[in-house]
Coordinates of C-alpha atoms in Angstrom, one line a residue:
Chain A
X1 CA 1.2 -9.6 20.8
X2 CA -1.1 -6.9 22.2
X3 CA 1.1 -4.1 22.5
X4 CA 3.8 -2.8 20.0
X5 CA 5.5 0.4 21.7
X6 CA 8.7 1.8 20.2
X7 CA 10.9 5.2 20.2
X8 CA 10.9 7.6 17.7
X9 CA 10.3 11.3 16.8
X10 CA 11.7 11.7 20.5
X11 CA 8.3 10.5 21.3
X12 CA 7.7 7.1 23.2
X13 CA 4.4 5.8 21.1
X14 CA 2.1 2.7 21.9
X15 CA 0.1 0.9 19.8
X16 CA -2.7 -0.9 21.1
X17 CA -3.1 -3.8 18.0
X18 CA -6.8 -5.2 18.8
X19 CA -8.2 -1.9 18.9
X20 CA -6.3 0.6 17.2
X21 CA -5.6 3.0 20.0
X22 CA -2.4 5.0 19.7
X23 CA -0.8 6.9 22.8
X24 CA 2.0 8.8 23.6
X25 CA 3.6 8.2 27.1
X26 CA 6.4 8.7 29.2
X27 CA 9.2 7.2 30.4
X28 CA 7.8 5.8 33.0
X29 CA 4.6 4.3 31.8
X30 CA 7.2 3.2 29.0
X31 CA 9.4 1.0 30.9
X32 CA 6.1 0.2 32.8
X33 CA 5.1 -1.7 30.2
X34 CA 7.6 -4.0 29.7
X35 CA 6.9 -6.1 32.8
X36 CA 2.6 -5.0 32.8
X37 CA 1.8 -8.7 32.2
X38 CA 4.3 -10.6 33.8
X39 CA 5.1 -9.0 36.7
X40 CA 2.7 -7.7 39.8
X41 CA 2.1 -4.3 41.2
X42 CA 5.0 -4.9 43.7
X43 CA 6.8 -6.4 41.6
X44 CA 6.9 -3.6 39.1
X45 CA 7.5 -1.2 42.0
X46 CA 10.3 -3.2 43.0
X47 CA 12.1 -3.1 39.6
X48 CA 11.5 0.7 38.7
X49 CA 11.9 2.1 42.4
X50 CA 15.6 3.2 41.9
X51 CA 14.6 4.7 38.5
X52 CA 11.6 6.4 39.6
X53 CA 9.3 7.6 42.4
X54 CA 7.3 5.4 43.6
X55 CA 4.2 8.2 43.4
X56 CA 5.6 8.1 39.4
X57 CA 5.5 4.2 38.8
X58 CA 1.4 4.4 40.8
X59 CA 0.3 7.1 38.7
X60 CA 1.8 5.2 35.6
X61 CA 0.2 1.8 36.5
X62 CA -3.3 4.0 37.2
X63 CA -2.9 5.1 34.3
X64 CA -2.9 2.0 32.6
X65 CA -5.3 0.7 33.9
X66 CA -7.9 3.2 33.1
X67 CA -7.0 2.7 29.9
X68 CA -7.3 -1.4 30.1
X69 CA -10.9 -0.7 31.4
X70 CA -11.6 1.4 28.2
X71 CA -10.7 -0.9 26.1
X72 CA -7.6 1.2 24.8
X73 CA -4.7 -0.9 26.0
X74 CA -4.2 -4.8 26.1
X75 CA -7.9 -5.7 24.2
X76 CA -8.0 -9.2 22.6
X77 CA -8.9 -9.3 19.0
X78 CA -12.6 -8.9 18.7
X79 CA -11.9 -9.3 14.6
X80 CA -11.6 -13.1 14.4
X81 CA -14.9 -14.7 13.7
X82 CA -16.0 -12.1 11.0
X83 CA -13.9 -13.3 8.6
X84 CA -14.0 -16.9 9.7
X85 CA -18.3 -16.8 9.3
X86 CA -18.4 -14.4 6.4
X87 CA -18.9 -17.6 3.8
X88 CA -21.1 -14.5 1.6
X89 CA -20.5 -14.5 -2.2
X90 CA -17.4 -12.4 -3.5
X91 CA -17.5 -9.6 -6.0
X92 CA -15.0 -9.1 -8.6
X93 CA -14.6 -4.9 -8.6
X94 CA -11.4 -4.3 -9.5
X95 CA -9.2 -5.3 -12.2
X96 CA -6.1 -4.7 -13.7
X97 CA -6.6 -4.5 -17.4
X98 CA -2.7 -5.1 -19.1
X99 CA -3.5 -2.9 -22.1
X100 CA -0.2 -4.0 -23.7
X101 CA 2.2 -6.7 -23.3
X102 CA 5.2 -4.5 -24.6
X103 CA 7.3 -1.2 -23.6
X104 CA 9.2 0.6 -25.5
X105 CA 11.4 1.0 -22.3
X106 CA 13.8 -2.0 -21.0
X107 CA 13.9 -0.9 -17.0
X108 CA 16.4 -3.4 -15.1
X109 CA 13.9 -4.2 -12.6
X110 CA 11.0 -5.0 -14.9
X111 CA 8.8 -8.2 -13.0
X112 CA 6.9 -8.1 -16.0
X113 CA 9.9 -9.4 -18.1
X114 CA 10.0 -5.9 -19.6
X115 CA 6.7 -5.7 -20.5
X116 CA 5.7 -9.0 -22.0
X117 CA 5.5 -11.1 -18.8
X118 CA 8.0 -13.8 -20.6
X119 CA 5.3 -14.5 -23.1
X120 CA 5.0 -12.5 -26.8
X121 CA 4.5 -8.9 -27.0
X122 CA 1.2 -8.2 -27.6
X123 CA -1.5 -5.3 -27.8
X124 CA -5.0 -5.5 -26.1
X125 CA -7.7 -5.5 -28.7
X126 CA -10.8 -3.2 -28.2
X127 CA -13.0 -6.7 -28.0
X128 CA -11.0 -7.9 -25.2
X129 CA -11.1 -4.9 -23.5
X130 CA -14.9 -4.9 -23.9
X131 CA -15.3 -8.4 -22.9
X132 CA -13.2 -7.3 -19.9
X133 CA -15.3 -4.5 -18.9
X134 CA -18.3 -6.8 -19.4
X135 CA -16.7 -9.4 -16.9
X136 CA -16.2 -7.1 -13.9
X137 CA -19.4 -5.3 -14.2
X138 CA -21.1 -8.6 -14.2
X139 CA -19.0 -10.0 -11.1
X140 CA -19.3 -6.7 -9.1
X141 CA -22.6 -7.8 -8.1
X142 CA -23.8 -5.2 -5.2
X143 CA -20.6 -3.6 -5.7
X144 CA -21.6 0.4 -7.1
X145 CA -17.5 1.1 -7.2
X146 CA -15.3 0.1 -9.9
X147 CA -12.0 0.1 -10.1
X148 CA -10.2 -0.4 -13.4
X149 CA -6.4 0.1 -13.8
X150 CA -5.1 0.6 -17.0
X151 CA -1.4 -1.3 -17.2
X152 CA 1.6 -2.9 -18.8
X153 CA 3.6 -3.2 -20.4
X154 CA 2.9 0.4 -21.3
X155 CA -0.2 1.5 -21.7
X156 CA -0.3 3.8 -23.7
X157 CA 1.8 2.1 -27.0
X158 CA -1.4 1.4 -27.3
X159 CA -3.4 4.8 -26.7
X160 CA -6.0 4.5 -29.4
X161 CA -7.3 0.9 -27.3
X162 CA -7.4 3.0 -24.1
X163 CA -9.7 5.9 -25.4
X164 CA -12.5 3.1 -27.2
X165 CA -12.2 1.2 -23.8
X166 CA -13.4 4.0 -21.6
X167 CA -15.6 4.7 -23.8
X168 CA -17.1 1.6 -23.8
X169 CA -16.9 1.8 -19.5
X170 CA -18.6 4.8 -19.4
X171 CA -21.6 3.9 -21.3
X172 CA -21.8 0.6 -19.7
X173 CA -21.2 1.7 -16.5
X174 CA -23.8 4.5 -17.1
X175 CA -26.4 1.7 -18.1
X176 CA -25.7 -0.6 -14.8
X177 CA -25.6 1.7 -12.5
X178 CA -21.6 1.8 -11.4
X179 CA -19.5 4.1 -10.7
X180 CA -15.5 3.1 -12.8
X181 CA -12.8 5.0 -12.2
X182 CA -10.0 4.9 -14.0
X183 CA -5.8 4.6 -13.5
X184 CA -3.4 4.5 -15.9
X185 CA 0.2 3.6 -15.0
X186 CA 3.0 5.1 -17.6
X187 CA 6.5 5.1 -17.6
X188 CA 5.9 9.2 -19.2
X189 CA 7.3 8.6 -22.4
X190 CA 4.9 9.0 -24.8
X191 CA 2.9 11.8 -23.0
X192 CA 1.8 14.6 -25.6
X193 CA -0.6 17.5 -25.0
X194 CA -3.8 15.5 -26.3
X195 CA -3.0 12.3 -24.2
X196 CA -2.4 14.8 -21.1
X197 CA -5.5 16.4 -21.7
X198 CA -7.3 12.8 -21.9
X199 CA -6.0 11.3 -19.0
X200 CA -6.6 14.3 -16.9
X201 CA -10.5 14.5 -18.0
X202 CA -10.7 10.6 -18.2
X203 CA -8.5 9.1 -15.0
X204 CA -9.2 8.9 -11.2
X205 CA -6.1 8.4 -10.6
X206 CA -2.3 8.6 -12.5
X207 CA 0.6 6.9 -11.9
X208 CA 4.2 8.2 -13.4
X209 CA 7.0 6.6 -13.5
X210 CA 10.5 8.2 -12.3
X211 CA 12.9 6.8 -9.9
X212 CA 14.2 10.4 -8.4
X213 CA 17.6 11.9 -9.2
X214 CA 19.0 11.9 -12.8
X215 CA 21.5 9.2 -12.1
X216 CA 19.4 6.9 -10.5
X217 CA 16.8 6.8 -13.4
X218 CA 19.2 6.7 -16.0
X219 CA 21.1 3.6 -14.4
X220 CA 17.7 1.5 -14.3
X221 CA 15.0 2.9 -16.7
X222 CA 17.0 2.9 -19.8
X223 CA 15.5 2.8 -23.3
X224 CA 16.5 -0.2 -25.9
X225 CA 19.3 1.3 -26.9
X226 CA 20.6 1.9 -23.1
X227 CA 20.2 5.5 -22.9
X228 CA 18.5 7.4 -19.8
X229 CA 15.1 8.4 -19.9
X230 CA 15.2 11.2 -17.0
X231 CA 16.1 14.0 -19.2
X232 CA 12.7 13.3 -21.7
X233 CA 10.0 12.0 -19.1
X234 CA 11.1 15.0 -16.3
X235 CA 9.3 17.9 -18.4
X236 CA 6.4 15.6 -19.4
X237 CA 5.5 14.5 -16.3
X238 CA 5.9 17.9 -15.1
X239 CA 3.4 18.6 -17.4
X240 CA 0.7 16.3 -16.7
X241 CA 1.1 17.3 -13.0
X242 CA 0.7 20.9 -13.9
X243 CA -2.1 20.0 -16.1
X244 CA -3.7 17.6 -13.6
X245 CA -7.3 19.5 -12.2
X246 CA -6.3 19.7 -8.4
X247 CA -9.0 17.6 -6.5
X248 CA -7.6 14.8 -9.0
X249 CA -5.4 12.2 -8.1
X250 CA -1.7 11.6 -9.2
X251 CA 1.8 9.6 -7.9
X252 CA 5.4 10.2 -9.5
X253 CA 6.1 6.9 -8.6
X254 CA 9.8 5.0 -8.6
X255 CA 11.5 2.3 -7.2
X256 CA 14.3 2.1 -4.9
X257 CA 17.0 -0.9 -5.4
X258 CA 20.3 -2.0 -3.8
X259 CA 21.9 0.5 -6.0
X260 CA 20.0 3.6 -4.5
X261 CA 20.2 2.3 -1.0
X262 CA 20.0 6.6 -0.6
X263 CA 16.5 6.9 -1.7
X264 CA 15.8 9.5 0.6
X265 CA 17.5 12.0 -2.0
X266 CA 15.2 10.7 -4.5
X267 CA 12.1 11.3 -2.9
X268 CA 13.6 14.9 -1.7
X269 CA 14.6 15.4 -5.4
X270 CA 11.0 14.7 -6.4
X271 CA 9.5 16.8 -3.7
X272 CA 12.3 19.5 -4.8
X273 CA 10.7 19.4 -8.3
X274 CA 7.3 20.2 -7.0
X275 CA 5.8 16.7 -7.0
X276 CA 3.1 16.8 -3.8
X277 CA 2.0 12.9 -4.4
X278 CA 5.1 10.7 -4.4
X279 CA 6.2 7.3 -4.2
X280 CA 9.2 5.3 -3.8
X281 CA 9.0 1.9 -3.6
X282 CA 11.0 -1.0 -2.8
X283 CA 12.6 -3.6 -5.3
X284 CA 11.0 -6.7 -5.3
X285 CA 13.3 -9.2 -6.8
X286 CA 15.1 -12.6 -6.3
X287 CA 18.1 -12.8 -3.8
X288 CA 20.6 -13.0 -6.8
X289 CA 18.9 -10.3 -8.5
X290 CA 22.3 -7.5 -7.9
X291 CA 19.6 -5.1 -7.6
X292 CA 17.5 -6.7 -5.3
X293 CA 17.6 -5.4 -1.8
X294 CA 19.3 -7.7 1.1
X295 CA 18.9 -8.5 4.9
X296 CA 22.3 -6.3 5.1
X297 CA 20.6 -3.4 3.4
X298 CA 17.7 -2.7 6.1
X299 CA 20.0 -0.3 8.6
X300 CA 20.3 1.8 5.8
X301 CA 16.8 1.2 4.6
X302 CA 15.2 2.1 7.9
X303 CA 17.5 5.4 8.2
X304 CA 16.4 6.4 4.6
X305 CA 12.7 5.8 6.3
X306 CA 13.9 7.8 9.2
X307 CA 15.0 10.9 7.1
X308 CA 12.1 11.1 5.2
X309 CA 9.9 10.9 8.6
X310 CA 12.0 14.1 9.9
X311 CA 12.1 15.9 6.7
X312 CA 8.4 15.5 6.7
X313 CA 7.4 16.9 9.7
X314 CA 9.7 19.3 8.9
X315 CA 8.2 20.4 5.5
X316 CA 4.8 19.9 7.0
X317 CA 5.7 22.6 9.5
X318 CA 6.7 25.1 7.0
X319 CA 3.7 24.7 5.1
X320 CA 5.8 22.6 2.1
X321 CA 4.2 19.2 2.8
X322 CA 4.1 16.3 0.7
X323 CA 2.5 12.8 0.7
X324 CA 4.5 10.0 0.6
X325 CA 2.4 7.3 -0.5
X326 CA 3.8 4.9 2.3
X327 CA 3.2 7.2 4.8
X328 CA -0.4 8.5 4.0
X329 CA -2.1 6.7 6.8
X330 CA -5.1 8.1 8.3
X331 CA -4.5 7.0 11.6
X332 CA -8.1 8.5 12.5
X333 CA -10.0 6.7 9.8
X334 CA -8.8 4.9 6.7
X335 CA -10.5 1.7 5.8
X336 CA -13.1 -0.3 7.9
X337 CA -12.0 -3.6 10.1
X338 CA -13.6 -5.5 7.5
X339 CA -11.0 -4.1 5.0
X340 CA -8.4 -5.0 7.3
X341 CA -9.4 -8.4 7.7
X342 CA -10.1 -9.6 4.8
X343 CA -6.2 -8.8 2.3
X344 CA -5.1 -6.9 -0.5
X345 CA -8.5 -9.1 -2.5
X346 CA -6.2 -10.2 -5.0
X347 CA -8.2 -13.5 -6.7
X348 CA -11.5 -12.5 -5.2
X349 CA -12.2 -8.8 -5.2
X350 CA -9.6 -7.9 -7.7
X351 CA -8.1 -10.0 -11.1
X352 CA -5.5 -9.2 -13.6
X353 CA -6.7 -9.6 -17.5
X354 CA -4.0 -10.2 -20.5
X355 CA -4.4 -8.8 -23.7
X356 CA -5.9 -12.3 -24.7
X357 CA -8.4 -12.4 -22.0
X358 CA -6.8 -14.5 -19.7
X359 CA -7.8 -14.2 -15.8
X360 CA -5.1 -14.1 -12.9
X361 CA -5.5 -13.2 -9.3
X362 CA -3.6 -10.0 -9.7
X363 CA -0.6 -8.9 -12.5
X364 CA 2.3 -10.0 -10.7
X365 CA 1.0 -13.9 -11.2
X366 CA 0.6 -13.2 -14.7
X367 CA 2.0 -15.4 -17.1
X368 CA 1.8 -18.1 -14.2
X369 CA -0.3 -21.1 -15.4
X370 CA -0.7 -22.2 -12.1
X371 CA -2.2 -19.4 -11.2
X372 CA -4.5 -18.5 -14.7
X373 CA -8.2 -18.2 -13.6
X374 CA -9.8 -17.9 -16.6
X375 CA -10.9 -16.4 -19.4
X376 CA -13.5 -13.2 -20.6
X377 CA -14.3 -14.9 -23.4
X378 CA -15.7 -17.8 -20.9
X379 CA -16.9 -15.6 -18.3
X380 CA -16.5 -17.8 -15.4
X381 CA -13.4 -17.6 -12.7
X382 CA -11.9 -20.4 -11.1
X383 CA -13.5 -21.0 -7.7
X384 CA -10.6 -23.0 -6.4
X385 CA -8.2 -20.2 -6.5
X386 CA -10.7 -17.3 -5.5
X387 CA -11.5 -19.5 -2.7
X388 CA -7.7 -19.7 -2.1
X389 CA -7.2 -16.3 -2.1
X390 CA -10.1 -15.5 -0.4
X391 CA -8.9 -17.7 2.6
X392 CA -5.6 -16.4 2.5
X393 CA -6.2 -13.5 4.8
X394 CA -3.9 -13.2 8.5
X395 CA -6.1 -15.2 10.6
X396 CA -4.8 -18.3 8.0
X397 CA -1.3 -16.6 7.9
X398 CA 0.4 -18.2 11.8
X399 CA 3.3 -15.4 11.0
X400 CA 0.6 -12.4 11.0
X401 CA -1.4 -13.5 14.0
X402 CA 1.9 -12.6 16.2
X403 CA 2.5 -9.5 14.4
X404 CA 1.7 -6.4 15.9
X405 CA 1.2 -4.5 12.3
X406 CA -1.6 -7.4 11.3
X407 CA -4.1 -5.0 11.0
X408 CA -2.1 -2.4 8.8
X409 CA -0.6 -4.4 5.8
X410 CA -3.2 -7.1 6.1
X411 CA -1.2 -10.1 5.6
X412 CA 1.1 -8.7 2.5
X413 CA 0.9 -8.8 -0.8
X414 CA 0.3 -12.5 -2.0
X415 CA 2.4 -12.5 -4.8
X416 CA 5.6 -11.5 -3.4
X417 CA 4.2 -14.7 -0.5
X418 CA 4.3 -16.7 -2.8
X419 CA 7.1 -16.2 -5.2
X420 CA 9.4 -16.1 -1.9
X421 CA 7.7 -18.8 -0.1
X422 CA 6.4 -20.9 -2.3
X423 CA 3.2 -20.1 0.1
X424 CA 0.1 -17.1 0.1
X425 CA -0.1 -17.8 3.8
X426 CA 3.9 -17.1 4.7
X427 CA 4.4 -13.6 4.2
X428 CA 8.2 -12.3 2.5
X429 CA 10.1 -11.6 5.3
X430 CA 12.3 -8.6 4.2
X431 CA 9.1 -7.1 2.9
X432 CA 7.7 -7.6 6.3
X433 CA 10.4 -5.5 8.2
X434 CA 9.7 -2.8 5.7
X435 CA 6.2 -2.5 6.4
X436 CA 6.4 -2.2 10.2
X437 CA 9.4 0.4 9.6
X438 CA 6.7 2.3 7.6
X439 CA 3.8 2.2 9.5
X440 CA 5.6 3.1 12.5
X441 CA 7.2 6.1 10.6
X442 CA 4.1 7.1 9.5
X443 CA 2.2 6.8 12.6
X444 CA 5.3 8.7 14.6
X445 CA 4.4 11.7 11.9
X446 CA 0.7 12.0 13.0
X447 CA 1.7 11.8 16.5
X448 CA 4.8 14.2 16.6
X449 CA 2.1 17.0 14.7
X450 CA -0.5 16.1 16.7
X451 CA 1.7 17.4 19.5
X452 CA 2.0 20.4 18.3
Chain B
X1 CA -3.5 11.7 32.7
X2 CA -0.4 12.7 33.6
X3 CA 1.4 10.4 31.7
X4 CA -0.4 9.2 28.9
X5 CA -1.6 11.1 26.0
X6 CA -3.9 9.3 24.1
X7 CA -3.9 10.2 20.4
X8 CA -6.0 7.7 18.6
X9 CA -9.2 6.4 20.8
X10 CA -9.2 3.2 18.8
X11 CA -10.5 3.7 15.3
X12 CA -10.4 -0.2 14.4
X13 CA -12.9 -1.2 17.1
X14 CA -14.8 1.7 16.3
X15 CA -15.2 1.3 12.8
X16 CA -17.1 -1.9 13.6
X17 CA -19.7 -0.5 13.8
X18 CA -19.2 0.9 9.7
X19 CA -21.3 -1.5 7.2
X20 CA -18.4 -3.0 6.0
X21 CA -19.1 -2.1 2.4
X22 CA -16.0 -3.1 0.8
X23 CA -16.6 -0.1 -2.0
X24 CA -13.0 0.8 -1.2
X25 CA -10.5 0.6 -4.1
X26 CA -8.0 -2.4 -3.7
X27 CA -4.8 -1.9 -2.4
X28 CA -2.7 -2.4 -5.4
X29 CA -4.7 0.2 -7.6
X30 CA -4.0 3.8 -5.9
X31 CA 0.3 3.3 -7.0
X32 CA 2.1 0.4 -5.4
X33 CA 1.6 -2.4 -7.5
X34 CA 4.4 -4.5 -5.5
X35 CA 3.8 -4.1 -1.7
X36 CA 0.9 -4.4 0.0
X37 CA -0.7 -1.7 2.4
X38 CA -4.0 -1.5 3.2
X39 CA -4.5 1.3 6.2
X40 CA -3.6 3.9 3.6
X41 CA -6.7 3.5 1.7
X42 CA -9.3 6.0 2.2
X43 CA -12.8 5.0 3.3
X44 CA -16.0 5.2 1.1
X45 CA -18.4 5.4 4.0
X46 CA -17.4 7.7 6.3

């Protein structure tokens, strides 16, 4: 596939897949391109005669073709070798670090098995953490950038851990020359005015967890005793958002399930609250999960996306705009071709550690032996399943190469691959549709205020 | 043209031509944590 064009916005957009090129055209260069490849000049002026001008359906196939010889519509993919030839070493630069295997919180949806990965509740001690910071600055190589991510479990049960870990970080990564930043990911509930204050001085980036409207949280992110958490974690995190220093990174981040098939409200209810970073995420869960979402459930899923694309451009217009993580594409930039070839670097480029040291190729394969890489205490990373990973990018995925969004998601997330195909290489289908509903939302947003 | 407006000149071929540096943060770490997207990442070599 060379083209993807689709409606939306009231704007007819093309995506040119090989090279990137995005254009906005009209109805006649629209239906034009239906039959560009297939059919010939004539033949094309044939089938559109009774629907346009003929001087219309010339001009649009002019059109088109300047643009073919610019290299801006119908290019081949140029990408392929790179990533075929790049047999260069890997460097480990980012890792998960799951500070604790236990939450005080018992959220329906939990893929960590409500924070101990179905394995015992455990804390991180301060010598694995150091033996993990160790690791990743030794495998970053040539990498300057670090990227540590403090998880769970949550994170901050075990606070005291946290602050003797950065420490350590910043003096090491002083000493070698790298740059780590920091995020912490916390379901809010243990936020006081000193850990605020920390995270805010010591994290790139923070990630709180709330699912949107009162009801919604309190049906899903329930405490042990079954009681909703909405009414405690609202002012806190309201808080830490007010506290955060403004060129600083945050997300209010939830999850959308079958049961909040509406999450448009909940992302308006954030927005409402005065949250500018937000995310709202889709459940990943088996089939006979009741929350997990279903083939049935994408209409509604792709009007929610809708919504949120109009209310957007509308808020962005009246000077009251928000990012929505999912839709924060910088269609201009964003990350290199290399990036975009090469996955999410789960396995390779990025690892998950347990609070006993234990390597995986990212945390949702935690707790899978299959999939256990390692350990810090060894220091070395299992080749086999770095070189897996490493090779599981789209030009080894047969689904991705005839998808037009390739180049966007990058072949999907491995883990949910795996655990719904049994396979790296065959991406999860539902999550699939979702993606290409999102980029095209998001790429319908640059170009509706690009009109404009 | 007339009937084309082009809004992106094609930033993937273009940034071919970028070192390739892969100093970017992974896609996982900035909030998703369960779905993958990589074009919302930001570039560290611009």
């Amino acid at each position: 596939m060379k083209i993807h064009k689709y409606k939306q916005c009231g704007l007819n957009i093309v995506i040119d897949v090989n090279s990137g090129a995005i254009h906005v055209v009209d109805d006649v260069v629209y239906d034009i391109l239906d039959f560009y490849e297939e059919k010939s000049k004539d033949e094309i002026l044939n089938t559109l005669k009774g629907k346009y001008s003929i001087d219309e359906v010339k001009e649009g196939i002019e059109e088109i073709e300047n643009l073919i010889n610019e290299k801006m519509l119908f290019t081949e993919d140029m990408y392929k070798d790179i990533v075929l030839k790049d047999e260069g070493p890997s460097f480990v630069k980012a890792m998960c670090l799951n500070i604790a295997h236990d939450c005080n919180l018992r959220c329906k949806y939990c893929f960590a098995s409500e924070g101990n990965y179905h394995g015992k509740s455990e804390l991180i001690s301060f010598e694995v953490g150091k033996r993990a910071i160790d690791f990743v600055i030794k495998n970053s190589g040539i990498r300057h950038n670090i990227e540590v991510d403090l998880f769970g479990g949550e994170p901050l049960l075990n606070f005291e851990t946290v602050k003797q870990i950065i420490e350590y970080a910043k003096s090491e990564g002083e000493k070698n020359n790298k740059n780590i930043r920091f995020t912490i990911t916390t379901n809010a509930t243990l936020l006081n005015d000193e850990i605020i204050d920390y995270i805010d001085k010591n994290m790139g980036n923070v990630v709180l967890s709330i699912d949107g409207r009162q009801r919604v949280n309190d049906n899903i992110r329930i405490r042990r005793d079954g009681s909703g958490t909405y009414s405690d974690i609202m002012p806190k995190i309201k808080r830490m958002v007010e506290k955060r220093q403004k060129d600083k990174q945050y997300y209010v981040r939830g999850t959308f399930t079958h049961e909040n098939l509406d999450f448009y409200e909940d992302v308006i209810h954030l927005s409402n609250e005065g949250f500018k970073e937000i995310s709202i995420e889709p459940v990943v869960l088996p089939e006979d999960n009741p929350l997990s979402l279903k083939e049935d459930d994408i209409p509604k899923i792709f009007e929610q996306y809708d919504k949120l694309t109009e209310e957007i451009i509308k808020r962005s217009r009246e000077g009251k705009a928000f990012k929505f993580y999912h839709f924060a594409m910088d269609i201009n930039g964003g990350p290199c071709i290399y990036k975009r070839i090469s996955g999410c670097g789960a396995g390779y480029e990025y690892v998950a550690v347990t609070p006993n040291g234990d390597i995986y190729p990212c945390h949702q394969f935690v707790g899978n032996d299959k999939f256990n890489m390692g350990n810090v205490f060894d220091g070395t990373l299992n080749s086999a399943i770095s070189k897996e990973f490493k090779n599981g990018h789209i030009y080894n995925k047969p689904k991705c190469l005839d998808c037009w969004a390739r180049f966007y998601c990058s072949g999907g997330c491995q883990a949910n691959n795996y655990n719904f195909t049994g396979d790296i290489h065959n991406p999860y289908e539902l999550g699939c549709m979702m993606m290409k509903k999102r980029v095209e939302c998001a790429i319908a947003i640059k170009a509706k205020l690009s009109q404009e | 043209m007339k009937h084309i407006k082009t809004i992106n000149y094609g930033a993937l071929k273009n940034s071919i031509n970028k070192p390739g540096c892969k100093e970017c943060a992974n896609s996982c770490q900035s909030a998703c944590k369960t779905s993958c997207t990589v074009a919302n990442l930001e570039c560290e070599s611009k």
